[in-house]
Amino acid sequence: AQTVTQSQPEMSVQEAETVTLSCTYDTSESDYYLFWYKQPPSRQMILVIRQEAYKQQNATENRFSVNFQKAAKSFSLKISDSQLGDAAMYFCAYRSEGAQKLVFGQGTRLTINP
Amino acid sequence: GAVVSQHPSRVICKSGTSVKIECRSLDFQATTMFWYRQFPKQSLMLMATSNEGSKATYEQGVEKDKFLINHASLTLSTLTVTSAHPEDSSFYICSASGGTRTRGDTQYFGPGTRLTVL
């Protein structure tokens, strides 16, 4: 079974600085999708970014970008120019090509210091 | 696009009663919907997956008779917690995927429902 590991329970960063959240996963499959979701205090899960495993190019969405290392099974999220509104719980998730379910990591709580 | 709503956002009920939570995809047709449960400071725990018009597939350890899931249309799924007890108190979240207006491989989440059973 696939597993997703987020080794940083908590992270903090100064406003306007850059922070990287780590995520590793374990799978024997070659085709899959990876996601980062954000859960702010409102508890609404918001899609931040998605990556298809067959694409070598790292996905980017404005200030959010990923470093996808397929061989190392690593999928880190970089947040540039951190803003107070970025404070949230961030979940890394994995989905097999042929499956419907998401496998979530334990989450990383990100605090933004003004 | 890809908006999912849940109703109610909060519900308080007495022990032994049943509670129904609705999950709607507002701007796309959801061929698949998912129900999660989240305990404080923890990750999401998948309870069941439902495909429109089919019976839900429950995860191991989830009581089918207690958590009734219906996915009768491409925009609506309901979770009914039957004979609720205090240990059922939790935050319940639905998600939806599918349709041509969204990426079929991506789940979009509702805002969640906080259930408190007295």
Short mmCIF file of C-alpha atoms in Angstrom, two decimals, chain A residues 33 35 37 39 42-47 50 52 89 91 95 100-102 104-107 109, chain B residues 32 34 36 38-39 42-44 46 49 51 59 91 93 103 105-111 114:
data_model
loop_
_atom_site.label_atom_id
_atom_site.label_comp_id
_atom_site.label_asym_id
_atom_site.label_seq_id
_atom_site.Cartn_x
_atom_site.Cartn_y
_atom_site.Cartn_z
CA TYR A 33 -0.75 12.11 -9.17
CA PHE A 35 -1.27 17.06 -4.58
CA TYR A 37 -3.88 20.82 -0.10
CA GLN A 39 -6.49 23.66 5.33
CA SER A 42 -11.81 27.61 8.56
CA ARG A 43 -11.02 23.92 7.87
CA GLN A 44 -11.95 24.23 4.19
CA MET A 45 -9.56 22.04 2.21
CA ILE A 46 -8.17 24.03 -0.70
CA LEU A 47 -6.20 22.60 -3.59
CA ARG A 50 -1.11 19.15 -8.44
CA GLU A 52 1.28 14.34 -12.74
CA MET A 89 -2.24 23.03 7.80
CA PHE A 91 -1.42 18.12 3.47
CA ARG A 95 -3.43 9.18 -5.93
CA GLN A 100 -10.00 7.00 -6.86
CA LYS A 101 -8.76 7.35 -3.30
CA LEU A 102 -6.30 9.88 -2.00
CA PHE A 104 -2.84 11.75 2.78
CA GLY A 105 0.22 12.59 4.81
CA GLN A 106 -0.03 13.60 8.44
CA GLY A 107 0.09 17.30 7.66
CA ARG A 109 1.20 23.18 10.37
CA THR B 32 -17.52 10.23 -7.59
CA PHE B 34 -16.01 10.87 -0.97
CA TYR B 36 -14.04 11.83 5.26
CA GLN B 38 -11.28 14.38 10.65
CA PHE B 39 -10.35 14.33 14.32
CA GLN B 42 -5.20 14.88 12.58
CA SER B 43 -5.29 14.07 8.91
CA LEU B 44 -8.39 13.11 6.98
CA LEU B 46 -11.60 8.27 4.33
CA THR B 49 -16.37 6.35 -1.77
CA ASN B 51 -20.14 6.60 -7.45
CA GLU B 59 -13.36 1.60 4.19
CA PHE B 91 -15.76 16.99 11.64
CA ILE B 93 -15.85 16.51 5.06
CA ARG B 103 -9.80 17.61 -13.68
CA ASP B 105 -8.20 13.10 -11.15
CA THR B 106 -8.60 15.88 -8.59
CA GLN B 107 -10.84 15.95 -5.54
CA TYR B 108 -12.51 19.22 -4.59
CA PHE B 109 -13.60 19.55 -1.00
CA GLY B 110 -16.63 20.92 0.77
CA PRO B 111 -16.29 23.22 3.80
CA ARG B 114 -19.12 19.80 12.59
#
